Short mmCIF file of N, CA and C in Angstrom, two decimals:
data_model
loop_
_atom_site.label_atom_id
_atom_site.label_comp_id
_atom_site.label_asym_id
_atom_site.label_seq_id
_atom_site.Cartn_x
_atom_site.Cartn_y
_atom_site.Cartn_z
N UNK A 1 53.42 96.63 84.64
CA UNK A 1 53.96 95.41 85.21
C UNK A 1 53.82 94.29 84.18
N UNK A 2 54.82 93.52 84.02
CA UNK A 2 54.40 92.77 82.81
C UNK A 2 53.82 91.34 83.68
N UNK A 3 53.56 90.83 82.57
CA UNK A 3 52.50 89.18 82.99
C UNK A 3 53.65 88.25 82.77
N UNK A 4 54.09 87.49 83.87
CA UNK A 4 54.52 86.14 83.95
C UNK A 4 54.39 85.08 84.23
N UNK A 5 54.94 84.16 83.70
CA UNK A 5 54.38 82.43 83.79
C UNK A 5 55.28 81.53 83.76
N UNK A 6 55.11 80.74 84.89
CA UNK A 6 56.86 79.30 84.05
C UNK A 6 55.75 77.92 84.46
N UNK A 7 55.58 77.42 83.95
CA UNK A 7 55.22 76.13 84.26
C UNK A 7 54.85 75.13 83.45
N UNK A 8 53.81 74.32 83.53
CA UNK A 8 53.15 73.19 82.61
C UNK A 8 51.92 73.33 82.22
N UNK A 9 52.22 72.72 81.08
CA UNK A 9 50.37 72.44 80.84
C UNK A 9 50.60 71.09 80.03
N UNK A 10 49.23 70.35 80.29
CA UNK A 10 49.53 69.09 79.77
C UNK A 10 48.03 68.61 79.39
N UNK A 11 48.02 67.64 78.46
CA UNK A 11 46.43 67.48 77.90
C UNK A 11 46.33 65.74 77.27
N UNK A 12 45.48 65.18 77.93
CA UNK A 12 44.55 64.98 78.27
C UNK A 12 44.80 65.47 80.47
N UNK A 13 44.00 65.76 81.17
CA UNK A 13 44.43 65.89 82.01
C UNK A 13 44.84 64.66 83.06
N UNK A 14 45.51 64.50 83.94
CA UNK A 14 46.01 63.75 84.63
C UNK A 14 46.29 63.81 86.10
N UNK A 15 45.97 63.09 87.12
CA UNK A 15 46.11 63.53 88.53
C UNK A 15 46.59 64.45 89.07
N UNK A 16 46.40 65.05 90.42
CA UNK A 16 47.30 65.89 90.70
C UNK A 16 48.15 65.06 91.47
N UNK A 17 49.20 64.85 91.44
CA UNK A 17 50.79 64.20 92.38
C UNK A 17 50.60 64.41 94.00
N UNK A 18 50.47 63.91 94.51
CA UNK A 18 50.60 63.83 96.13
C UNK A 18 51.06 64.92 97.02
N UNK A 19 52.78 64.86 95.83
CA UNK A 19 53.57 66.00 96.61
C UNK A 19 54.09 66.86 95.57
N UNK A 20 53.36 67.73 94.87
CA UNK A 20 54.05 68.57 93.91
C UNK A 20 55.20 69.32 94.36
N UNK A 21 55.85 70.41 94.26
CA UNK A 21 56.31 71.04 94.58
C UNK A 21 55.55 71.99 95.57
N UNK A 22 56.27 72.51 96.84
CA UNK A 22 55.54 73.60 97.41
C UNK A 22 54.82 74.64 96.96
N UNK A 23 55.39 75.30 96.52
CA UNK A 23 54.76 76.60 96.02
C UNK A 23 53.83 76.14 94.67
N UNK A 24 53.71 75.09 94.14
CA UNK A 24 53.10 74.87 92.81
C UNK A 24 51.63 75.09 92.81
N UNK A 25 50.58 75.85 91.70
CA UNK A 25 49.55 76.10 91.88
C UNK A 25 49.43 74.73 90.44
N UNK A 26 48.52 73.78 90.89
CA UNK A 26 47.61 72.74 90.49
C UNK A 26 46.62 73.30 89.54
N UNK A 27 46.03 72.94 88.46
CA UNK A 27 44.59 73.67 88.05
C UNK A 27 44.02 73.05 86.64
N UNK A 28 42.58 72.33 86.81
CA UNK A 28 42.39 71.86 85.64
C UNK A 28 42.11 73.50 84.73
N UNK A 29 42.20 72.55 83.83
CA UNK A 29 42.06 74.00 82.34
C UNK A 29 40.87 73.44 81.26
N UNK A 30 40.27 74.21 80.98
CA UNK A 30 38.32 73.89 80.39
C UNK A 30 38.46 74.18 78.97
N UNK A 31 39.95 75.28 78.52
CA UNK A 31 39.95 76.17 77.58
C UNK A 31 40.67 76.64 78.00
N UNK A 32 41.64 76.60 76.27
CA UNK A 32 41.20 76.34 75.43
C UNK A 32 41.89 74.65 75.18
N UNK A 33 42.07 73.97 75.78
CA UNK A 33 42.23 72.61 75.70
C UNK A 33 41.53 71.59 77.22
N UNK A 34 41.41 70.89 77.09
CA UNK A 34 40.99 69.61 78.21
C UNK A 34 42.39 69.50 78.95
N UNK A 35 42.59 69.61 79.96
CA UNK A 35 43.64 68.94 80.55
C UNK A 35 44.01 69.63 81.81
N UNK A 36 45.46 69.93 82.33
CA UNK A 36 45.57 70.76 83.62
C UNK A 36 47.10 71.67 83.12
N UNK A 37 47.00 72.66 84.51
CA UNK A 37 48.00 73.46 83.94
C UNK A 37 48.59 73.49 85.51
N UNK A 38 50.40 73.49 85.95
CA UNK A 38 51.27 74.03 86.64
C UNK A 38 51.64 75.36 86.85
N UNK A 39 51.55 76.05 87.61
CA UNK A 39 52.00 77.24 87.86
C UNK A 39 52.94 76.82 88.72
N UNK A 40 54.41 77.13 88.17
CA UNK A 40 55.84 77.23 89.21
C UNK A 40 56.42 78.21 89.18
N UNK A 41 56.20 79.22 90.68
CA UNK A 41 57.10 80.21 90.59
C UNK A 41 57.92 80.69 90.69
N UNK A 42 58.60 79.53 91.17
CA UNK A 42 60.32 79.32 91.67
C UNK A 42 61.04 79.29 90.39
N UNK A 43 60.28 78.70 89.11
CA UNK A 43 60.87 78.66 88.02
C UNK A 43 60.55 80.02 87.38
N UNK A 44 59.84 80.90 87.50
CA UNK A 44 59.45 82.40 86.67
C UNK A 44 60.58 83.37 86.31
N UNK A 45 61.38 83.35 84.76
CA UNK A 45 62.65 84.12 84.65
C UNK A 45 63.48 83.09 84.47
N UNK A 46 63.05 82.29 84.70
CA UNK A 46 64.22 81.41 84.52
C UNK A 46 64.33 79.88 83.49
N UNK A 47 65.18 79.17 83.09
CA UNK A 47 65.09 78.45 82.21
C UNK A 47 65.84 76.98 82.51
N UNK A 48 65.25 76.56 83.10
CA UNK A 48 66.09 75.30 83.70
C UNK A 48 66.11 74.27 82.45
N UNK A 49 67.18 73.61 83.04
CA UNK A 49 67.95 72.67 82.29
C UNK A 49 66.93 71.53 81.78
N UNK A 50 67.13 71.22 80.33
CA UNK A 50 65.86 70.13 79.75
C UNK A 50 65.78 68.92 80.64
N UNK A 51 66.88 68.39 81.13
CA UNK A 51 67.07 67.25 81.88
C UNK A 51 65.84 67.25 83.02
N UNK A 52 66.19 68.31 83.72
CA UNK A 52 65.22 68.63 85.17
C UNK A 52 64.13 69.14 84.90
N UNK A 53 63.51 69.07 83.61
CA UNK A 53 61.80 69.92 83.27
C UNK A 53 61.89 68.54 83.48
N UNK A 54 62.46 67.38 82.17
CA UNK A 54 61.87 66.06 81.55
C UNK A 54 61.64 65.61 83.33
N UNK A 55 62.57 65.70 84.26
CA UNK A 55 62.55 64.66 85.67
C UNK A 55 61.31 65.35 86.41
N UNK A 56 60.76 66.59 86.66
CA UNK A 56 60.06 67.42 87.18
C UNK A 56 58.37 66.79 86.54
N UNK A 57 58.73 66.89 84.56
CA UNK A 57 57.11 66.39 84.60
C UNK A 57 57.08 64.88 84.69
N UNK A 58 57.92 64.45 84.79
CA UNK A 58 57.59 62.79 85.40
C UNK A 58 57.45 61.82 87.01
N UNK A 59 57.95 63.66 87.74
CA UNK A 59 57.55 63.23 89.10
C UNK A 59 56.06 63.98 89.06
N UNK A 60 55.73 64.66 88.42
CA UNK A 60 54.37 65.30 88.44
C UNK A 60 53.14 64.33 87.40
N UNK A 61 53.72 63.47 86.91
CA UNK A 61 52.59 62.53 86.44
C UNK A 61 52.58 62.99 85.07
N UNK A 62 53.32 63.79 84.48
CA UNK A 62 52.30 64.49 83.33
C UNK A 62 53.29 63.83 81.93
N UNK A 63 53.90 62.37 82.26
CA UNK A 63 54.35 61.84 81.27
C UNK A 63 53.94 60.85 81.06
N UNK A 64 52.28 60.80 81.27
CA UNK A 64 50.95 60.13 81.26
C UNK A 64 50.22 60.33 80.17
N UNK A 65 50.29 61.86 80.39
CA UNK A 65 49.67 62.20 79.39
C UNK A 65 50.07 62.34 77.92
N UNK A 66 48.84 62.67 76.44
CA UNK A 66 49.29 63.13 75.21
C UNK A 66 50.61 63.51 74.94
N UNK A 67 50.34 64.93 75.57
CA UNK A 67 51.21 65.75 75.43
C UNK A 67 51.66 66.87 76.91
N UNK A 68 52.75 67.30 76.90
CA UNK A 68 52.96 68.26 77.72
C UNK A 68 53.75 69.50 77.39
N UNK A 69 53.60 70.19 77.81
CA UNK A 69 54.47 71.31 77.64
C UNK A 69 55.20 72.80 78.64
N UNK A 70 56.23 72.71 78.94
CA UNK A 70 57.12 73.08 79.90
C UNK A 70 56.93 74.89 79.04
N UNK A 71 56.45 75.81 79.90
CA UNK A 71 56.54 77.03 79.35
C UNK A 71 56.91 78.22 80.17
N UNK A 72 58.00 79.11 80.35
CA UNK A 72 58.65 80.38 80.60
C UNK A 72 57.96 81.67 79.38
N UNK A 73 57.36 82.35 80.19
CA UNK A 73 56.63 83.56 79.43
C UNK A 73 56.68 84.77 80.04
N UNK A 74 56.87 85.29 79.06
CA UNK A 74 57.10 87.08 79.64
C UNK A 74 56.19 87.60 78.53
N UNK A 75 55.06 88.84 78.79
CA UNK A 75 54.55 89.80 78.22
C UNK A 75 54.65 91.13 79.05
N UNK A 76 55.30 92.03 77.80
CA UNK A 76 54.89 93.50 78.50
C UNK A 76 54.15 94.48 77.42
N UNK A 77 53.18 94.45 77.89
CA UNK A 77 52.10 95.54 77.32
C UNK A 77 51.56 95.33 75.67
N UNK A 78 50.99 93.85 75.94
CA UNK A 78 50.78 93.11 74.34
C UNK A 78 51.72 92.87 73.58
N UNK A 79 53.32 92.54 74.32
CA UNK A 79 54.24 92.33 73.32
C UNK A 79 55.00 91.04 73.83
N UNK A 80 54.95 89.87 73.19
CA UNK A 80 55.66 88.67 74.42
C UNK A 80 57.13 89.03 73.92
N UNK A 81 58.00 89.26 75.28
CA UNK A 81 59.32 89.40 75.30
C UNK A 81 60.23 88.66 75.34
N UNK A 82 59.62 87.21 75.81
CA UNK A 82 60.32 86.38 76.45
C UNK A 82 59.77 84.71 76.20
N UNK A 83 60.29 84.09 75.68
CA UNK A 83 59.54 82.82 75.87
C UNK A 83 60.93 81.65 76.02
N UNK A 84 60.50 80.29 76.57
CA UNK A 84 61.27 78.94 76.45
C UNK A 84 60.51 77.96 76.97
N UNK A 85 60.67 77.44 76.54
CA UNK A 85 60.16 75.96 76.77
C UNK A 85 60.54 74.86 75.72
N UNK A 86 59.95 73.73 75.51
CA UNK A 86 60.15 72.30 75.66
C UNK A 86 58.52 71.71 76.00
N UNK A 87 58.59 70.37 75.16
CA UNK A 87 57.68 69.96 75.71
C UNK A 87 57.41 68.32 74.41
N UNK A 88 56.44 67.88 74.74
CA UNK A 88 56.16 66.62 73.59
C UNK A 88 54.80 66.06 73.74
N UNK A 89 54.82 65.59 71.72
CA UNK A 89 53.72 65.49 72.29
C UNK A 89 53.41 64.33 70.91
N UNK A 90 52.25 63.44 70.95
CA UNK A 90 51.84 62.50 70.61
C UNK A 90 53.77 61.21 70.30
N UNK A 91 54.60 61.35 71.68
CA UNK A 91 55.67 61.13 71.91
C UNK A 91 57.03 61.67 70.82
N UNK A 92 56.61 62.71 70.55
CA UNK A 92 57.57 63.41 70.05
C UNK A 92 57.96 64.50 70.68
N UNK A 93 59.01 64.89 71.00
CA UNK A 93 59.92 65.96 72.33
C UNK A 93 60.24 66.81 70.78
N UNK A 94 60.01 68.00 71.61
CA UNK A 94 60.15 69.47 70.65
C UNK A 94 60.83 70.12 71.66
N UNK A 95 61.76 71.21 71.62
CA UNK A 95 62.33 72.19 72.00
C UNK A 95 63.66 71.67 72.60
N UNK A 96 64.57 72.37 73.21
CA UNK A 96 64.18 73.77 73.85
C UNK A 96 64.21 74.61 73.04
N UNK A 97 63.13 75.18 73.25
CA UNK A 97 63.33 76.89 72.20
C UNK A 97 63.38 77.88 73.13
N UNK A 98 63.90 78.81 72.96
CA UNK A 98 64.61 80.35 74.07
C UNK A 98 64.52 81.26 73.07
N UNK A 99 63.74 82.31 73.26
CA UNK A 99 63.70 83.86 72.27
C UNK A 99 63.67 84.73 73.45
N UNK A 100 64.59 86.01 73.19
CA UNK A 100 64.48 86.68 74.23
C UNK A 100 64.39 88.02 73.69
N UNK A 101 64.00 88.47 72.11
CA UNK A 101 63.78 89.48 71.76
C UNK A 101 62.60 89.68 71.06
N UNK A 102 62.29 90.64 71.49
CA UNK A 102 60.71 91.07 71.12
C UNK A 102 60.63 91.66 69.38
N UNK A 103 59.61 90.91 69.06
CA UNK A 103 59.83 90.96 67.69
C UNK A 103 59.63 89.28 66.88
N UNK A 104 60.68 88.46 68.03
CA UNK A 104 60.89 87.15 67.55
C UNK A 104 60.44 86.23 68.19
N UNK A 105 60.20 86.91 69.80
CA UNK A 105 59.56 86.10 70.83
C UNK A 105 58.08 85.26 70.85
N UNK A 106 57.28 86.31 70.08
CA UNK A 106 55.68 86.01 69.61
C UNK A 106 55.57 84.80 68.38
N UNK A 107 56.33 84.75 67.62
CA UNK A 107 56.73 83.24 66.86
C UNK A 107 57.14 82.10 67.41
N UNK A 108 58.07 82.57 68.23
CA UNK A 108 58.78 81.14 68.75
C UNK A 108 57.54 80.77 70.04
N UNK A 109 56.57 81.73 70.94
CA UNK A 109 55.77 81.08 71.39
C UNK A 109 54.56 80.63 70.46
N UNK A 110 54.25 81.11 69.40
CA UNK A 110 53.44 80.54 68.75
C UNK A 110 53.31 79.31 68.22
N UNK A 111 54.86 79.08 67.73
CA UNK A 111 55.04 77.89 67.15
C UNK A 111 55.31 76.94 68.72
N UNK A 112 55.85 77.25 70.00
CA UNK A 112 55.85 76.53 70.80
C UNK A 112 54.01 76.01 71.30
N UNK A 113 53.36 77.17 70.92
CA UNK A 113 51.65 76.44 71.56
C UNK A 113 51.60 75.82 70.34
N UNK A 114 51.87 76.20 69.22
CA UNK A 114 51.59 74.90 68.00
C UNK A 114 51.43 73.80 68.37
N UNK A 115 52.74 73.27 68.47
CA UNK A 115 53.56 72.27 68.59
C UNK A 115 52.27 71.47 69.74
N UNK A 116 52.36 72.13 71.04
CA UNK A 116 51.56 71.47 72.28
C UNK A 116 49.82 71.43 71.51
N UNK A 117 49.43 71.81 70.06
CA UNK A 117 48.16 71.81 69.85
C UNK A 117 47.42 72.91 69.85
N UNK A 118 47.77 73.79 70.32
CA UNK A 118 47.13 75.28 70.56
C UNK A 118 46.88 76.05 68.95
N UNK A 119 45.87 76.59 68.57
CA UNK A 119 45.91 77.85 67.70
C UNK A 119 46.05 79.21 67.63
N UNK A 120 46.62 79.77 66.52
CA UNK A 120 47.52 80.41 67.03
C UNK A 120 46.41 82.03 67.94
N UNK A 121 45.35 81.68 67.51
CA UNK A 121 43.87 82.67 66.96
C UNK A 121 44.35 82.21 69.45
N UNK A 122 43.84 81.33 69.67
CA UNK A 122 43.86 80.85 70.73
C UNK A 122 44.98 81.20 71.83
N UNK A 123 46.30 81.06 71.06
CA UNK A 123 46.99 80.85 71.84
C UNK A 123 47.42 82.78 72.46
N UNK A 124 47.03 83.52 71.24
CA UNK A 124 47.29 85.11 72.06
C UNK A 124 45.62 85.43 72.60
N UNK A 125 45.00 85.08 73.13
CA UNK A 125 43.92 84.86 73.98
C UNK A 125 43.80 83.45 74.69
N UNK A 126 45.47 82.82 75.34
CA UNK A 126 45.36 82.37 76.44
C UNK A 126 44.67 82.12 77.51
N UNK A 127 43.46 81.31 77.84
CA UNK A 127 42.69 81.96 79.19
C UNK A 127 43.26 81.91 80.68
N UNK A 128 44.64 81.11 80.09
CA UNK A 128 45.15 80.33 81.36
C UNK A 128 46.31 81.89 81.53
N UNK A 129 46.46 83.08 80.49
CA UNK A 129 47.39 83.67 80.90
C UNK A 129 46.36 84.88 81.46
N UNK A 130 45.42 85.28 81.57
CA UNK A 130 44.43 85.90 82.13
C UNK A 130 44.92 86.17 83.83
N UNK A 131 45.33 87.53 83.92
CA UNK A 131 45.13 87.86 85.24
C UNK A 131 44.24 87.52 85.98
N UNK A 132 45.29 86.56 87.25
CA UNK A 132 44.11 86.33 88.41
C UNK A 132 43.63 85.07 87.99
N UNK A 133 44.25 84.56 86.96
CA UNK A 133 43.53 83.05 86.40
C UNK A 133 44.13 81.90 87.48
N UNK A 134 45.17 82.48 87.87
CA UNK A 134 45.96 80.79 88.97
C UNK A 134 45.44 81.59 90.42
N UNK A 135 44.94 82.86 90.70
CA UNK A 135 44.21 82.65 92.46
C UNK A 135 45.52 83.01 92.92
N UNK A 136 46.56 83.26 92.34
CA UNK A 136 47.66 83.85 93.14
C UNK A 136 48.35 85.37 92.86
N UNK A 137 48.95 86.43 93.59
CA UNK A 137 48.87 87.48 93.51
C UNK A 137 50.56 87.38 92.07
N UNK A 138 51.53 85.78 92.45
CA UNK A 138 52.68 85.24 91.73
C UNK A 138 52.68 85.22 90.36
N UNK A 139 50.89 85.33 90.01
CA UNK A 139 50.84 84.61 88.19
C UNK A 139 50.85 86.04 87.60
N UNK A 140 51.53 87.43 88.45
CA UNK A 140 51.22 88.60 87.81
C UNK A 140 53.15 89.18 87.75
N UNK A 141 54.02 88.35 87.97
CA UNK A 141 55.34 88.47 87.88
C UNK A 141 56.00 89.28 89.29
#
């Protein structure tokens, strides 16, 4: 079964919003950065339009913060297949970047956790992509 993810992460952390979205799992993150992370699973597979991430993290507060970053992830069996996102940071907007072949996918997310601050040593030992890390049966695709 492969591991999936669509959501935010954003750093320094910042409130949680009143009324997130329904289904949205909330969650500060300890590591490997300070801040909080979105789990949306309505968005998982899918790649919505830059317009509606940028309106989404500004009804969610997280254009408060440093930086943020809007992320779509697919892994199957230690190989990321799938990545997109968007995101900005010390007010500079990076992406959208979309890789959907394996081989090329593990760069373009690398350089996408770059970009949000992540290393790269860090970013393929994710703790936030850790089965069972969001408490929902959703963060497993």
């Amino acid at each position: 079964m492969p591991y999936q993810f669509a959501g935010f992460f954003a750093r320094p952390a910042v409130p949680k919003p009143a009324d997130p979205p329904p289904d949205a799992v909330w969650r500060d993150v300890a590591s490997p950065f300070v801040g909080v992370g979105v789990l949306l699973p309505e968005w998982i597979g899918r790649t919505p339009a830059p317009g509606r991430v940028r309106a989404l993290a500004r009804r969610l507060g997280l254009d408060a913060a440093e930086g943020w970053l809007d992320l779509t992830y697919s892994c199957w069996g230690g190989d990321v297949d799938f990545v997109y996102g968007l995101g900005v940071r010390a007010g500079e907007a990076f992406g959208p970047i979309e890789v959907k072949e394996i081989g090329r996918a593990e760069a373009a997310y690398l350089d996408l956790m770059g970009r949000f601050g992540i290393s790269a040593e860090d970013a393929l030992r994710f703790e936030p992509f850790t089965r069972g890390y969001w408490g929902v049966h959703r963060d497993m695709g």
